[in-house]
CSV table of C-alpha atoms in Angstrom, one decimal:
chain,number,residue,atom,x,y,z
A,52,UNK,CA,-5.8,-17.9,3.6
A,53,UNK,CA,-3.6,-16.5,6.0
A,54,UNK,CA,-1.3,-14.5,3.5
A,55,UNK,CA,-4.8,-12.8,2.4
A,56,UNK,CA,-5.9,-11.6,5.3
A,57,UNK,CA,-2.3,-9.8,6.1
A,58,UNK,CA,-2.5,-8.4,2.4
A,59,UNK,CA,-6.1,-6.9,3.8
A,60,UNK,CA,-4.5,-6.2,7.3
A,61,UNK,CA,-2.3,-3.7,5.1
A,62,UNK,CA,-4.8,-2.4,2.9
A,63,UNK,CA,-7.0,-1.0,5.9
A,64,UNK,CA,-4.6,1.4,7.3
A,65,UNK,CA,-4.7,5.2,6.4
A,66,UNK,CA,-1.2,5.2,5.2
A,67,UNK,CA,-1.7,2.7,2.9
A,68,UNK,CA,-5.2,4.7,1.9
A,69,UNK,CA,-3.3,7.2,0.6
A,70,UNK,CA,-0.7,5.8,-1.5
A,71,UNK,CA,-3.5,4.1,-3.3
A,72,UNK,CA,-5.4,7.3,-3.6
A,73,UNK,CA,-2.0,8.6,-5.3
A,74,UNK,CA,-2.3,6.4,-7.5
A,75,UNK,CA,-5.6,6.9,-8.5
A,76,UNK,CA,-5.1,9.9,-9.0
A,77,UNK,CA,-1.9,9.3,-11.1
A,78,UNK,CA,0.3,11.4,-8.9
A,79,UNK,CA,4.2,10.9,-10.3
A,80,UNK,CA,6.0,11.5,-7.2
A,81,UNK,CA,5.0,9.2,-4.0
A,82,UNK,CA,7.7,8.3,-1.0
A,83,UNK,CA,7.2,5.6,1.3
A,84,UNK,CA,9.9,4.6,4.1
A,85,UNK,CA,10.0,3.0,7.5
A,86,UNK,CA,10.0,-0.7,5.7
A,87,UNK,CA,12.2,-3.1,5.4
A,88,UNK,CA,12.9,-6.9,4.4
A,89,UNK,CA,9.2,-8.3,3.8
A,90,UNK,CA,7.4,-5.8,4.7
A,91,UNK,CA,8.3,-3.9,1.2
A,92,UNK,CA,7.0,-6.9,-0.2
A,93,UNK,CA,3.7,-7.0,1.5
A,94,UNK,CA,3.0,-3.4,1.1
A,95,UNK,CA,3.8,-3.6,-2.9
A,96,UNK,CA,1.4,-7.0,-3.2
A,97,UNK,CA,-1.4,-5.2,-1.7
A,98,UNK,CA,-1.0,-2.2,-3.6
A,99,UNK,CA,-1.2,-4.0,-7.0
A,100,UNK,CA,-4.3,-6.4,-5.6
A,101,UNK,CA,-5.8,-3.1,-4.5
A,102,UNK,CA,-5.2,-0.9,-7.8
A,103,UNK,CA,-4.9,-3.9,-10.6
A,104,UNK,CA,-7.8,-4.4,-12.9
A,105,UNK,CA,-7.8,-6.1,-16.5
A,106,UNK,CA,-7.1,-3.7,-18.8
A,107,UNK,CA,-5.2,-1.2,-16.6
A,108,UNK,CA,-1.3,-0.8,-16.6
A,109,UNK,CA,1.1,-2.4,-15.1
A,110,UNK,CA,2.9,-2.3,-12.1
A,111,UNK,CA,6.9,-1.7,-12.8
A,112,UNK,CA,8.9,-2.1,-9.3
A,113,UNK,CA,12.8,-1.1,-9.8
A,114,UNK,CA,15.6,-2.5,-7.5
A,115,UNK,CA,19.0,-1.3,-7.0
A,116,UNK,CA,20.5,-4.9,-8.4
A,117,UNK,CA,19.5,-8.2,-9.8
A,118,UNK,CA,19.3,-10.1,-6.4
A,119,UNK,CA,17.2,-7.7,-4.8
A,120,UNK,CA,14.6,-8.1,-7.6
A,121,UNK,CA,15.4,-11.6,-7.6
A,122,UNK,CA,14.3,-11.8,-4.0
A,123,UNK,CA,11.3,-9.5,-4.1
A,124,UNK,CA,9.8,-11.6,-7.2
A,125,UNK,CA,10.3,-14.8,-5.0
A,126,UNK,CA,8.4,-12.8,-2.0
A,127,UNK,CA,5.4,-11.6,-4.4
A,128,UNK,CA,5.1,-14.5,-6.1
A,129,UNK,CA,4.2,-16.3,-2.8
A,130,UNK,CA,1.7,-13.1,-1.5
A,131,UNK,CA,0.0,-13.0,-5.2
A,132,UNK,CA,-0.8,-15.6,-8.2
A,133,UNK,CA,2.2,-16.6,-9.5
A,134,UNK,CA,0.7,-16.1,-13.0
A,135,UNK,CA,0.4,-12.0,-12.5
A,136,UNK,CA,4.3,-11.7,-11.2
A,137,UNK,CA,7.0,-11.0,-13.5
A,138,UNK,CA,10.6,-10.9,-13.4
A,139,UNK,CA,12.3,-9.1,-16.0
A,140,UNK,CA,16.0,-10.2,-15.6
A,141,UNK,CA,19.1,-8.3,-16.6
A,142,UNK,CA,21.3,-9.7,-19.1
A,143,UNK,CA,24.4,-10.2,-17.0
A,144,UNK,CA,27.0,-9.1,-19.4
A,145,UNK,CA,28.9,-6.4,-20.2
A,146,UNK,CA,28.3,-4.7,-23.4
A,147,UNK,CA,31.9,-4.8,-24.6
A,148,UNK,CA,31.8,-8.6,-23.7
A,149,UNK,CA,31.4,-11.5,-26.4
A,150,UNK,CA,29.3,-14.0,-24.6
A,151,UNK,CA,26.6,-15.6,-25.9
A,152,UNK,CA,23.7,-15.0,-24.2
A,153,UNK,CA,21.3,-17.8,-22.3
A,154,UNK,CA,18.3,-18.9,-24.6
A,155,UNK,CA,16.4,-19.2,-21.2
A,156,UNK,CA,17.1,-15.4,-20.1
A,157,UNK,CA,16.1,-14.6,-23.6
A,158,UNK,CA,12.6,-16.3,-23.6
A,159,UNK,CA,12.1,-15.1,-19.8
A,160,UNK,CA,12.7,-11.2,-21.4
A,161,UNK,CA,10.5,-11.6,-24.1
A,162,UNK,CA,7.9,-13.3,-22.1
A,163,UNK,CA,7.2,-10.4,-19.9
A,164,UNK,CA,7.4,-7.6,-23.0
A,165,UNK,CA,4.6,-9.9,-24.8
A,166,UNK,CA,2.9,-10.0,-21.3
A,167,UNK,CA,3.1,-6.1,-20.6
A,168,UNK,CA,1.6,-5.4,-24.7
A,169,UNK,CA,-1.5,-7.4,-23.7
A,170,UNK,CA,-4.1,-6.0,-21.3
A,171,UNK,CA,-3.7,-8.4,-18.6
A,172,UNK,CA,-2.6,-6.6,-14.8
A,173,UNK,CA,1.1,-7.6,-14.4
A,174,UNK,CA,3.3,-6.8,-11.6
A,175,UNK,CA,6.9,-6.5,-13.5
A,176,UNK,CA,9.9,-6.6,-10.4
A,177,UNK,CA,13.3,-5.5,-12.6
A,178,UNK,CA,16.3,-4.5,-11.9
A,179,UNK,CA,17.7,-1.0,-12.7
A,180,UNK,CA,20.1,-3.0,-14.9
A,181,UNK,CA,18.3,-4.4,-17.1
A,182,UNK,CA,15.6,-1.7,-17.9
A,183,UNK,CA,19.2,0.4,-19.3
A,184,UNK,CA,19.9,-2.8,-21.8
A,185,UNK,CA,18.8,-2.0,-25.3
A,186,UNK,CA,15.5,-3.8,-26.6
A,187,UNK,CA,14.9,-4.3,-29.9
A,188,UNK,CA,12.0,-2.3,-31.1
C-alpha cells in the first residue's frame, strides 16, 4: 500500500534514526521542527509503527486545542489501524458550568483509559484541555 511505503520513506532517513534512538533510549527532552500540516502526521505514525510493540507504553501526542487533535486523529487513523488510534476528547465545558455532559464523550473517555491500562500499543492524540480535566481515580 502506498501510505506504507511513505511511512517507510520516513523511517529511513537519519533524522528520523535518531528520534527513534531517543526514544529507545528514553531520553525526556526531544525537539523536532521544520514540519507542518501532514507531515507532523506522517512523521508521528511512523514513529509509533517503528517503536510500538505489545506490551510497551503508549504513545501520548498533546495539541494546543481540541481541533488540532481532532484533525491529527483523523490523519493517523488513515496512516495506521484505526484500532491502535485514540482520541481522548476534552469535555467542552467550563467547570463552573451546569451542563450535563454527552453520554458519548463519556464512553469515548473511558474507552481510551481502559485501552491505555491494558498492554496493547496505543497511540492516544489529546488535547492539552482535556488531560487538565479531573479523572476519577
Amino acid at each position: 500500500m502506498a501510505i506504507e511505503a511513505l511511512l517507510g520513506v520516513v523511517s529511513q532517513s537519519a533524522e528520523f534514526a535518531q528520534i527513534r534512538d531517543g526514544l529507545a533510549r528514553l531520553r525526556s527532552e526531544q525537539l523536532v521542527s521544520g514540519l507542518s500540516g501532514s507531515q507532523k502526521s506522517v512523521y508521528i505514525g511512523a514513529l509509533f509503527k517503528a517503536t510500538a510493540r505489545p506490551s510497551c507504553a503508549p504513545m501520548l501526542v498533546v495539541t494546543h486545542n481540541s481541533y488540532e487533535a481532532h484533525r491529527l486523529h483523523n490523519d493517523l487513523q488513515t496512516l495506521l489501524p484505526p484500532d491502535e488510534v485514540r482520541l481522548f476528547p476534552a469535555l467542552e465545558t467550563l467547570p463552573h458550568e451546569e451542563v450535563t455532559r454527552t453520554v458519548e464523550l463519556t464512553r469515548e473517555r473511558l474507552t481510551v483509559l481502559d485501552r491505555l491500562a491494558s498492554s496493547d500499543a496505543v497511540l492516544v492524540v489529546a488535547p492539552i484541555q482535556a488531560l487538565c480535566e479531573r479523572i476519577i481515580p
